[in-house]
CSV table of C-alpha atoms and ligand atoms in Angstrom, one decimal:
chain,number,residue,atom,x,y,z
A,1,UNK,CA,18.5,-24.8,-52.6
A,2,UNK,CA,18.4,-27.1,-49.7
A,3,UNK,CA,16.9,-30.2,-51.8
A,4,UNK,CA,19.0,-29.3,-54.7
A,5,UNK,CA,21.9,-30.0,-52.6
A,6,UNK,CA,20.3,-32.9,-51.1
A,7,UNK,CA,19.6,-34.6,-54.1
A,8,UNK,CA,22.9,-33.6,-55.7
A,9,UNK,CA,24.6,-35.2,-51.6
A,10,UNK,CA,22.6,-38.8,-52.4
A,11,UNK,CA,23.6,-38.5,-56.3
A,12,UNK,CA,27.5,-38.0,-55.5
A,13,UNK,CA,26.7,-40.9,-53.1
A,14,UNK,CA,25.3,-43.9,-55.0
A,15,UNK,CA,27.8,-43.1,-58.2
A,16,UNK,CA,30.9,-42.9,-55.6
A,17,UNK,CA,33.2,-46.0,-55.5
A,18,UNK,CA,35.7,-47.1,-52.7
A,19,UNK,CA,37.4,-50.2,-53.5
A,20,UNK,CA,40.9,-51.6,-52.9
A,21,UNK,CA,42.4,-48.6,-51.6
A,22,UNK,CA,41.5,-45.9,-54.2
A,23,UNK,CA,38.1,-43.3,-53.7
A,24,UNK,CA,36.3,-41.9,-56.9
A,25,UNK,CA,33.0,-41.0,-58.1
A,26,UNK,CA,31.8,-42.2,-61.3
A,27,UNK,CA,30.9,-39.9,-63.7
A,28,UNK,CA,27.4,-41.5,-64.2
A,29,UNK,CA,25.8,-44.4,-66.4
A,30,UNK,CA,28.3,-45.5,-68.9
A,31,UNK,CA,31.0,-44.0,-67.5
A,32,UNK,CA,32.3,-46.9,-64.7
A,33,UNK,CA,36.0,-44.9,-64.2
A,34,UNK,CA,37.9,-42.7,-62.7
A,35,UNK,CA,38.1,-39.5,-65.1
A,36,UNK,CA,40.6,-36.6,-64.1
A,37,UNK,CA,39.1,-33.6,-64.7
A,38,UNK,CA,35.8,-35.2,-63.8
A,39,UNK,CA,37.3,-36.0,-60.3
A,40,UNK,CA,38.3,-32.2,-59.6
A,41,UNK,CA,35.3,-31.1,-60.4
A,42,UNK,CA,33.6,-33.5,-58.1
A,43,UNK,CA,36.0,-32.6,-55.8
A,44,UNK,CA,34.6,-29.2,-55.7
A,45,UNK,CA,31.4,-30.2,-54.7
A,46,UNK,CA,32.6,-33.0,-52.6
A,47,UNK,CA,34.2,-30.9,-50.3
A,48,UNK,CA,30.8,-29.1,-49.3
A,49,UNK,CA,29.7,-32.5,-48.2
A,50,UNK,CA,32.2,-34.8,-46.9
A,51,UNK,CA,36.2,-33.2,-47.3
A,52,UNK,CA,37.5,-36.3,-46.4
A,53,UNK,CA,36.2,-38.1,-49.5
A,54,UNK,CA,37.0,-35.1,-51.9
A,55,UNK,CA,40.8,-35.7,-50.5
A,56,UNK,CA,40.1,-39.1,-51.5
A,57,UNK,CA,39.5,-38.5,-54.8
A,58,UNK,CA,42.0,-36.5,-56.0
A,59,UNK,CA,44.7,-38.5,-53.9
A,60,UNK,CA,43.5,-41.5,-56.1
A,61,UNK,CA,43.8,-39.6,-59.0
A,62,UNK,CA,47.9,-39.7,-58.9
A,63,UNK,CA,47.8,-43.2,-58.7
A,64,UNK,CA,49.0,-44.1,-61.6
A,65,UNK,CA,50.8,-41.1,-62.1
A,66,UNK,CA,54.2,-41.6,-63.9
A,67,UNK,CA,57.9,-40.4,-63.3
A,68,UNK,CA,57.5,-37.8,-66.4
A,69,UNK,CA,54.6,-36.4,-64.2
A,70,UNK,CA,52.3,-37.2,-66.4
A,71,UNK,CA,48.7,-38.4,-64.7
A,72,UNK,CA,46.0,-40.4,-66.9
A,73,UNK,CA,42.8,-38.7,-67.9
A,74,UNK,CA,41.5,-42.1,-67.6
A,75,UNK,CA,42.4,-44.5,-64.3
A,76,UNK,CA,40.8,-47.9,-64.3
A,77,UNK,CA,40.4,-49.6,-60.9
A,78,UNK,CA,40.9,-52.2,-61.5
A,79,UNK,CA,42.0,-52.4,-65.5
A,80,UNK,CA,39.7,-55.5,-67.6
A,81,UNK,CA,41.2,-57.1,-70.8
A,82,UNK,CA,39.0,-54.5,-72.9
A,83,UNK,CA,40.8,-51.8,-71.0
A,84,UNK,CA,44.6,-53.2,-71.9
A,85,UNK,CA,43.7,-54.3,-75.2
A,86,UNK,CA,42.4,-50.6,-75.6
A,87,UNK,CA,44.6,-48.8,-75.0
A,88,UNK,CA,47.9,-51.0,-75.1
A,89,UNK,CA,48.7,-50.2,-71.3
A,90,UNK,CA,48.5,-51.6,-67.8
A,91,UNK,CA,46.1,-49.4,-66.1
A,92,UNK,CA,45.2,-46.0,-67.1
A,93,UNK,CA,44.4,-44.3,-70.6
A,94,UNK,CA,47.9,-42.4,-72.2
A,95,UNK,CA,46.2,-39.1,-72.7
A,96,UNK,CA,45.6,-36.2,-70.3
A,97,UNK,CA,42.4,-34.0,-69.9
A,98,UNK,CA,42.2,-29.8,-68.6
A,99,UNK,CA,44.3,-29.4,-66.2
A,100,UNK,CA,42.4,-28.2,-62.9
A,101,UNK,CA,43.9,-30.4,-60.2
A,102,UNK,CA,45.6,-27.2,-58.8
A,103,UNK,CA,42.6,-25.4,-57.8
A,104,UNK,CA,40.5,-28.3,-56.5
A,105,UNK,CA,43.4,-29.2,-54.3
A,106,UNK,CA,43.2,-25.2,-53.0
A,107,UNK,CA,39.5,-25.8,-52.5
A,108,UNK,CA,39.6,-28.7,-50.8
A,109,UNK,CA,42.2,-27.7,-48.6
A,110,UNK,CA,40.2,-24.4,-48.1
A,111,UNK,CA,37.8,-26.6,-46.0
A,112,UNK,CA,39.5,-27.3,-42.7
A,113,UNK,CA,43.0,-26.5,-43.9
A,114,UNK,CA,44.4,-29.7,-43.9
A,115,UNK,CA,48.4,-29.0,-44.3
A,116,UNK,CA,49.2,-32.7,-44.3
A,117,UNK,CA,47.0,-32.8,-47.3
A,118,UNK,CA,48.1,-30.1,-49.1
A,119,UNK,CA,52.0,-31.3,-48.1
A,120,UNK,CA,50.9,-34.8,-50.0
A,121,UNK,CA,49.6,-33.5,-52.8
A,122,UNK,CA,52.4,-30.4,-53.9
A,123,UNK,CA,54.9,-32.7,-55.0
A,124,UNK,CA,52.7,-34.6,-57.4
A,125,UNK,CA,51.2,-31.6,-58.6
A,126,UNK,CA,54.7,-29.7,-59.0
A,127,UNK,CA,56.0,-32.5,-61.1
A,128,UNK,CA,52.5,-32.3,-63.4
A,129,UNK,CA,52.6,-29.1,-63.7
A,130,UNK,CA,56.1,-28.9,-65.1
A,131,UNK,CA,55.6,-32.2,-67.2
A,132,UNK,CA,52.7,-29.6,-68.5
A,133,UNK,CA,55.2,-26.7,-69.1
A,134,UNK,CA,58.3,-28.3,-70.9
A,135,UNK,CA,56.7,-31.9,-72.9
A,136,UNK,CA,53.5,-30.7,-73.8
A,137,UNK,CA,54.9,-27.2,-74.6
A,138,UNK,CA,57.0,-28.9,-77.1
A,139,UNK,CA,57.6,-25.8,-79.4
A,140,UNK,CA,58.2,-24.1,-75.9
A,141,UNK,CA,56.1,-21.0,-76.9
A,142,UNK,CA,54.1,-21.1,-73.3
A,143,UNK,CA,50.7,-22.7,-74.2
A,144,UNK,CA,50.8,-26.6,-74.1
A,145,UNK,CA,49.3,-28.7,-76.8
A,146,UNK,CA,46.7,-31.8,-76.6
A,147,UNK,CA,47.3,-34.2,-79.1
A,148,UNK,CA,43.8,-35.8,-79.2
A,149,UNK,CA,40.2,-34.5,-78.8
A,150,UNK,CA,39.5,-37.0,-75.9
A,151,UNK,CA,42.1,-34.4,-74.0
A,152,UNK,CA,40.2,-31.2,-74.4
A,153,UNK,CA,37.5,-33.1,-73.0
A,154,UNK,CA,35.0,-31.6,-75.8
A,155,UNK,CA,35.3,-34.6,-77.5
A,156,UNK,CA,33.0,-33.9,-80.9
A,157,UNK,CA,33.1,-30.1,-80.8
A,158,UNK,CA,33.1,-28.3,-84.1
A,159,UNK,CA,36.2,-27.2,-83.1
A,160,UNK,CA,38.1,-30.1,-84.2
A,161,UNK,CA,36.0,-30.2,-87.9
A,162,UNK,CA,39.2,-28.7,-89.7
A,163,UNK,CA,40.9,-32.2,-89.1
A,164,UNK,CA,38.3,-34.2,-89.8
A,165,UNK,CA,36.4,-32.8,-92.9
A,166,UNK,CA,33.1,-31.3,-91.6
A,167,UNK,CA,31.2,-33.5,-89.7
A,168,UNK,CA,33.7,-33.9,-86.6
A,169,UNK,CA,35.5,-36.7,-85.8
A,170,UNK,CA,33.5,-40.1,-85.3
A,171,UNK,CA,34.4,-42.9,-82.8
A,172,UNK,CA,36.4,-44.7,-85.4
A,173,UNK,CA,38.6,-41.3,-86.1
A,174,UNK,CA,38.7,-41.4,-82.5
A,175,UNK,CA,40.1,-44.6,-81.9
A,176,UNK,CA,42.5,-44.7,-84.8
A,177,UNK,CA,44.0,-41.4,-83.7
A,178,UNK,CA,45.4,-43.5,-81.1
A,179,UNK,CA,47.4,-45.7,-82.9
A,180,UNK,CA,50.8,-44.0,-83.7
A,181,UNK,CA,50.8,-43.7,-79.8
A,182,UNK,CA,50.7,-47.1,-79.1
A,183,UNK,CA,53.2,-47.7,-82.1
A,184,UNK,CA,55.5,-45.2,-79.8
A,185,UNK,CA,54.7,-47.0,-76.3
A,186,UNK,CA,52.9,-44.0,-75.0
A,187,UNK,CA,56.0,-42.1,-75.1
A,188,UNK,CA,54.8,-38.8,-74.5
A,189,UNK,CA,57.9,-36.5,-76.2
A,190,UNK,CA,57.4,-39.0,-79.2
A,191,UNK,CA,53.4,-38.4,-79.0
A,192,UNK,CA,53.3,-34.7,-80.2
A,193,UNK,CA,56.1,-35.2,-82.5
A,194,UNK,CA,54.2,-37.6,-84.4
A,195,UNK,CA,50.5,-36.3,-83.8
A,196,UNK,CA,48.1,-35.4,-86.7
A,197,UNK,CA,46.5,-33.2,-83.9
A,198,UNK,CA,48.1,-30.7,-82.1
A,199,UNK,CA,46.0,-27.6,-80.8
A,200,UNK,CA,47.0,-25.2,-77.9
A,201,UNK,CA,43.6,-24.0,-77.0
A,202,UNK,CA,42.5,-20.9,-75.3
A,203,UNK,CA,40.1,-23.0,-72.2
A,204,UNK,CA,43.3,-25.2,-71.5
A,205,UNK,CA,45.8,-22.5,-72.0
A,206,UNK,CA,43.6,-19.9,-69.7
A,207,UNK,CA,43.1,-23.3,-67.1
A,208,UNK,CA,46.8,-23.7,-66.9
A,209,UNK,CA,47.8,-20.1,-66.2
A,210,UNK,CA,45.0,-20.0,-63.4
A,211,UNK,CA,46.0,-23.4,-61.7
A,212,UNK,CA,49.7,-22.0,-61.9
A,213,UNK,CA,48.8,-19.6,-59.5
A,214,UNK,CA,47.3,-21.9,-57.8
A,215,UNK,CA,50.0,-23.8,-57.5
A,216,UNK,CA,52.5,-21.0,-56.7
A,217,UNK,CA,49.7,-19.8,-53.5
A,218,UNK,CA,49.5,-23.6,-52.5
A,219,UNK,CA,54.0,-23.8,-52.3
A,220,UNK,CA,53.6,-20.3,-50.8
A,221,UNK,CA,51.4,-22.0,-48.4
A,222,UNK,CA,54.4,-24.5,-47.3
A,223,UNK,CA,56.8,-21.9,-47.2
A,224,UNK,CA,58.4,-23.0,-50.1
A,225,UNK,CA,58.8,-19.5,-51.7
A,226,UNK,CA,61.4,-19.6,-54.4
A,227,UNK,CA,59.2,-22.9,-55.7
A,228,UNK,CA,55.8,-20.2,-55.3
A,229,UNK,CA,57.9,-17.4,-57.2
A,230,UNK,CA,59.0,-19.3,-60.2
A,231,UNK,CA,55.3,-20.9,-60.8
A,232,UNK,CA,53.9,-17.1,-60.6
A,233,UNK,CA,56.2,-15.9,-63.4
A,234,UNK,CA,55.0,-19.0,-65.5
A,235,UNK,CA,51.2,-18.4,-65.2
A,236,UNK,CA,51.9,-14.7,-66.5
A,237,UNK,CA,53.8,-16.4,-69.1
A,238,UNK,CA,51.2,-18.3,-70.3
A,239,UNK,CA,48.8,-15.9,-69.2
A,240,UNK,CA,50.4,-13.2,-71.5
A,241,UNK,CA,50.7,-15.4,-74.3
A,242,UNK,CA,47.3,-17.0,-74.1
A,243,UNK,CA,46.2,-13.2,-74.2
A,244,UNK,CA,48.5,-12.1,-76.9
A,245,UNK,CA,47.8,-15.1,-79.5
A,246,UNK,CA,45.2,-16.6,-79.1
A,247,UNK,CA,42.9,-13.3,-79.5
A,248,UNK,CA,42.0,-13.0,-83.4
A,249,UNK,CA,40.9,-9.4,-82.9
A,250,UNK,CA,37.4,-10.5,-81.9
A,251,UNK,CA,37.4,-13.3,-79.8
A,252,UNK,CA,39.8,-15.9,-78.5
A,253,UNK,CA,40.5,-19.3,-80.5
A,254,UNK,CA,41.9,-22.6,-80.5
A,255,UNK,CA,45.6,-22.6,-82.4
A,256,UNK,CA,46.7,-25.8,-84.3
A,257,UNK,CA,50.6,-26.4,-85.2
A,258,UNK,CA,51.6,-28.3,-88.3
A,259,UNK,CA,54.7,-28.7,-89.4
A,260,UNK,CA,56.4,-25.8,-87.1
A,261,UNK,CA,52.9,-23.4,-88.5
A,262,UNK,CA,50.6,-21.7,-86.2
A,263,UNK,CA,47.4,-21.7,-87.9
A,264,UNK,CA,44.3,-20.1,-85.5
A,265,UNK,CA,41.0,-22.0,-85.9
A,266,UNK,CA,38.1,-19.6,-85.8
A,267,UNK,CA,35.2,-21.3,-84.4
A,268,UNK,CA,32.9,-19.6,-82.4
A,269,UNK,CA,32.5,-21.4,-79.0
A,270,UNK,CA,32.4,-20.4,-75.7
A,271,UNK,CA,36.2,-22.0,-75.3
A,272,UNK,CA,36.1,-17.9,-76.3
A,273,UNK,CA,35.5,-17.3,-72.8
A,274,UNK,CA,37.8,-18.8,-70.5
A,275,UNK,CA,40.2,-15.8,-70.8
A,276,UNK,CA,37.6,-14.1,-68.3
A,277,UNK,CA,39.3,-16.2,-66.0
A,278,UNK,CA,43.3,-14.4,-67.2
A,279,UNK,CA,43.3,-11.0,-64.4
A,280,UNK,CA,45.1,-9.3,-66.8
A,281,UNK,CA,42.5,-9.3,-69.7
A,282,UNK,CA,42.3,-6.4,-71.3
A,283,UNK,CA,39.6,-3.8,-71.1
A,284,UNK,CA,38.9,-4.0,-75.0
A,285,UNK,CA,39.4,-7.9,-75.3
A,286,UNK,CA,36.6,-7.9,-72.4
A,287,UNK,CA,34.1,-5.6,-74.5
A,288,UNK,CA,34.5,-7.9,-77.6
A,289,UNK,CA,33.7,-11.1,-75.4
A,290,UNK,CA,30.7,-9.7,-73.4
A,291,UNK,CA,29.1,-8.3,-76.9
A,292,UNK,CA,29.8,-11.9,-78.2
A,293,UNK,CA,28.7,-13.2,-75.5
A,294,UNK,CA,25.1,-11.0,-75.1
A,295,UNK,CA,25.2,-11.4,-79.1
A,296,UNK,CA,25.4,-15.1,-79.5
A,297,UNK,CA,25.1,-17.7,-77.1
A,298,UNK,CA,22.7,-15.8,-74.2
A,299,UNK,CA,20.2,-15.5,-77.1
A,300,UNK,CA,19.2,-18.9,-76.5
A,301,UNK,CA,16.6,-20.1,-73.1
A,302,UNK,CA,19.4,-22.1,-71.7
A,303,UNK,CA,22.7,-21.0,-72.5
A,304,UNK,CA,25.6,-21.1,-73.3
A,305,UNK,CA,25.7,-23.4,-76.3
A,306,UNK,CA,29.1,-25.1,-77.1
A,307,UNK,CA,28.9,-23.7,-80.1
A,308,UNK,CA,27.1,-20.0,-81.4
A,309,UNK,CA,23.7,-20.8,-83.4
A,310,UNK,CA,25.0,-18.8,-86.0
A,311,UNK,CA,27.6,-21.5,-86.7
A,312,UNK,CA,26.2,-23.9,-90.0
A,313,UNK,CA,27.3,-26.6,-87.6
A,314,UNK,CA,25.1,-25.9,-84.3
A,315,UNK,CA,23.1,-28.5,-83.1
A,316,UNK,CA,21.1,-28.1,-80.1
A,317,UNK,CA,20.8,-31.9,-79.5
A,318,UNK,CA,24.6,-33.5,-80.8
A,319,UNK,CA,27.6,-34.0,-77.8
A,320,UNK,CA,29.4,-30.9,-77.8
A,321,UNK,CA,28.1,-29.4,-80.7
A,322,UNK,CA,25.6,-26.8,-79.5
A,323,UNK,CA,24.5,-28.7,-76.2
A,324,UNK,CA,24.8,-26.8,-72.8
A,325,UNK,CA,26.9,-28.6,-70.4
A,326,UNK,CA,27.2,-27.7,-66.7
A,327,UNK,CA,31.1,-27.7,-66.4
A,328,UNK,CA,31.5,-24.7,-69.3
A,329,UNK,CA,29.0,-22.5,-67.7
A,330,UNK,CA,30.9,-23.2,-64.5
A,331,UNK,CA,34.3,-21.7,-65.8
A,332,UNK,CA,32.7,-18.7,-67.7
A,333,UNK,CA,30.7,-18.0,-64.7
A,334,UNK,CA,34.0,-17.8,-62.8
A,335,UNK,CA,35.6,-16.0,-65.1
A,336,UNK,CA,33.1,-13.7,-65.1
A,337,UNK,CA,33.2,-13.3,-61.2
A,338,UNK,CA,37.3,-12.2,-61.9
A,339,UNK,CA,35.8,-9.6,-63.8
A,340,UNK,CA,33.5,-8.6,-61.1
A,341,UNK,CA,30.6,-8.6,-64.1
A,342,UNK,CA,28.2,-9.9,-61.5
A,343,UNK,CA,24.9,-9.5,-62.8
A,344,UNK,CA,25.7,-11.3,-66.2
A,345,UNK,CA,26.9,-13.6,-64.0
A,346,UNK,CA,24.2,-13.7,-61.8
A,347,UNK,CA,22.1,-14.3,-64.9
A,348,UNK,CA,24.0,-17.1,-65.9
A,349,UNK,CA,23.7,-18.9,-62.5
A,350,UNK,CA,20.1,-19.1,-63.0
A,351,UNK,CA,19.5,-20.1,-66.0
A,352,UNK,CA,22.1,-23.0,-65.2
A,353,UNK,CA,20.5,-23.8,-61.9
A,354,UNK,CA,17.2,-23.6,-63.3
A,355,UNK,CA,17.9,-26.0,-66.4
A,356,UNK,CA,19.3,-28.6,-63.5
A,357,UNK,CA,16.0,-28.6,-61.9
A,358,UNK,CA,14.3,-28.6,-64.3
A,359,UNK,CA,15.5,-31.7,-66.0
A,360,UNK,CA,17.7,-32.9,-63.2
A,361,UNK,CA,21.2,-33.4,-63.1
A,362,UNK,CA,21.7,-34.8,-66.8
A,363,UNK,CA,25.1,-34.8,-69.0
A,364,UNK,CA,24.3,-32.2,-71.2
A,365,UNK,CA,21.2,-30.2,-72.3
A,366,UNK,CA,19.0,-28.7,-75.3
A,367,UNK,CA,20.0,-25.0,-75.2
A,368,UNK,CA,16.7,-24.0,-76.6
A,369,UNK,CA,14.4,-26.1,-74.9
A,370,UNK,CA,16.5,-27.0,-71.6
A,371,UNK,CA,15.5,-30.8,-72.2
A,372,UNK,CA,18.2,-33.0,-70.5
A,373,UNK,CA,20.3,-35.0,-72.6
A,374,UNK,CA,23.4,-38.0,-72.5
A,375,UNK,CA,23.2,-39.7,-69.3
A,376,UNK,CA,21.4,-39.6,-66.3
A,377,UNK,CA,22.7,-38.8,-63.0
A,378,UNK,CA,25.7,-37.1,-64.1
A,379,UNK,CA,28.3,-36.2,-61.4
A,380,UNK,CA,29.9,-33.3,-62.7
A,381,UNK,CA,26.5,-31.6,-63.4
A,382,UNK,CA,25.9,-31.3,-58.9
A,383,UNK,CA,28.5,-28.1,-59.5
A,384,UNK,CA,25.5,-25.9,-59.2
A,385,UNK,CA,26.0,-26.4,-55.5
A,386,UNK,CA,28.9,-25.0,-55.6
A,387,UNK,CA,28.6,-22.3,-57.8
A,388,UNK,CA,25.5,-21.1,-55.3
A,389,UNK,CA,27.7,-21.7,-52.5
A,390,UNK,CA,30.5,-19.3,-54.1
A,391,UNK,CA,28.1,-16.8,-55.7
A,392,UNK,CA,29.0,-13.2,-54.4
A,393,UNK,CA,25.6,-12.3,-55.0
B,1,GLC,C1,33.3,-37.7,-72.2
B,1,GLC,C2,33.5,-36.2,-72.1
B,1,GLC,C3,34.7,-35.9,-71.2
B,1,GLC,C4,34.4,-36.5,-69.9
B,1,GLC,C5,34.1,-38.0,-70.0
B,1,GLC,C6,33.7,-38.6,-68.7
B,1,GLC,O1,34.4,-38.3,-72.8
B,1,GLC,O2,33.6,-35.6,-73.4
B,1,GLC,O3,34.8,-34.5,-71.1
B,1,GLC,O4,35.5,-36.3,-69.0
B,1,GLC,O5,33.1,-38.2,-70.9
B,1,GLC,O6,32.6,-37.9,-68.1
């Protein structure tokens, strides 16, 4: 464990960035710029190593933030021509990505309990969250939309096949889908009313209702107890909705509005899971998911496959299309620790550790041969650390 964690301290090291008064790590190779959710999760680990720098990073994510609330799932520091002619704007992307800023802020502030910190960071989170819960719940049914596939941050998955006639979507799909937005100025109200793509999904929906509590624990934590109350009664909102209709009577699943419809997509991927992480799951939903679960996706050497290889579209070698990526073993594995179902957890934790040192810390991985895939010397992919600093076992 010790030269995981070393090698995982000088990897966070040479792909960190500070620069002209933001803090970020890069998320590896390709990838030169500040990417939200990959920040919080770097954050997590981070914090183990140097707190001040995690504080950093996520204080440099709300740097662009705008007055809606709304914070980019892409910042550039600093923005290039390519970068503006892009995406039509100044400095950051127009789309967000799963919404976990909550929680990293606890778990950095865990780590000396900074309250001047957590003091700097509530209002920019409280006016996130809510930009969360009233524009991107435009049909105000408790589970926000995303708009594009770049947001649910499983870019290619086969979940988004429906839209795009089999194969996924391809980097042309990709960037057209971005067009009507910059025809609308970014305007994010106007966004979802004119997107091709809008999908409340069970991992963002079951995301949101755990960083709402989060959220409430963190205004709780500055005495601000009426604030804490109201975001507790929206995480069981969203919670009870997520749990109510998004289940399909086997799983849980991805649901797509058109045209005022709700129409569930039923792919099986472990987006299935992330409800492990609602407290009030119920007993039978939790049966249905650990059978799926024992069924499907830990059949394989190196699970858990983003999608089951009894779907016609796995593939153990395509981006997000059957690949095992560190970041949604990290969230089951949590969810499975609310469940207190330890030893399938335990399980888990060592099959994910043991792929990472195997083929090192890579962006994604072969589920049946463990063979490390994408780029090299991938941040997000050091969350072993914490996940065997956390483990209860
Ligand atoms: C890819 C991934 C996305 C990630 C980004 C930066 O777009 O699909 O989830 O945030 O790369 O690592």
């Amino acid at each position: 464990m010790e030269s995981l964690e070393r090698t995982a301290h000088t990897l966070l090291r040479k792909n960190r960035v500070e620069a002209r008064g933001v803090a970020y790590t890069r998320p590896g190779g390709k990838y030169l710029w500040q990417w939200f959710w990959d920040s919080c999760l770097h954050a997590l680990v981070w914090r183990h190593f140097d707190v001040e720098f995690a504080k950093r990073e996520l204080l440099s994510l709300f740097r662009h933030q705008e007055e809606s609330g709304f914070v980019p799932h892409m910042s550039f520091h600093p923005a290039s021509l390519i970068t503006r002619l892009f995406w039509g704007r100044p400095s950051s992307s127009g789309l967000i990505q799963p919404p976990i800023v909550a929680e990293a802020v606890w778990a950095v502030y865990e780590i000396g309990q900074d309250r001047e910190f957590l003091r700097s960071m509530y209002p920019r989170l409280a006016q996130f969250y809510s930009f969360l819960v009233s524009v991107r719940d435009a049909d105000h049914d408790h589970l926000f939309s995303y708009v594009h596939p770049w947001e649910s941050g499983w870019d290619q998955s086969i979940q988004w096949d429906f839209v795009f006639g089999g194969r996924g979507p391809s980097r042309f799909n990709l960037w057209r889908m971005i067009q009507p937005f910059r025809a609308v100025s970014w305007d994010q109200r106007a966004m979802i009313a004119r997107s091709e793509f809008n999908i409340e999904t069970a991992d963002g929906n079951s995301l949101l209702a755990r960083n709402l509590i989060f959220l409430s624990r963190i205004a709780q934590e500055l005495a601000r107890n009426d604030e804490a109350g109201a975001w507790l009664a929206e995480a069981e909102a969203v919670e009870r909705t997520v749990l109510e209709e998004l289940w399909d009577g086997e799983m849980f699943v991805d649901r797509c509005v058109i045209r005022g419809g709700h129409y569930l997509i039923r792919k099986r991927t472990p987006v299935a899971f992330f409800p492990l992480l609602l407290p009030r799951l119920r007993p039978a939903q939790k049966q249905k998911l650990l059978s799926l679960m024992a069924d499907e996706f830990l059949t394989v050497p190196w699970p858990l496959p983003t999608a089951s290889p009894r779907e016609s579209a796995f593939d153990p070698n395509a981006y997000w299309r059957g690949t095992t990526w560190v970041n949604v073993n990290y969230f089951v594995i949590l969810g499975l620790w609310v469940q207190t179902e330890h030893q399938i957890a335990q399980e888990l934790v060592q099959k994910t550790v043991g792929m990472v040192e195997r083929s090192g810390f890579r962006e994604y991985y072969n589920p049946l041969t463990g063979r490390g895939l994408g780029v090299r010397g991938f941040s997000w992919s050091t969350l072993v650390v914490d996940l065997l600093r956390r483990s209860p076992c």
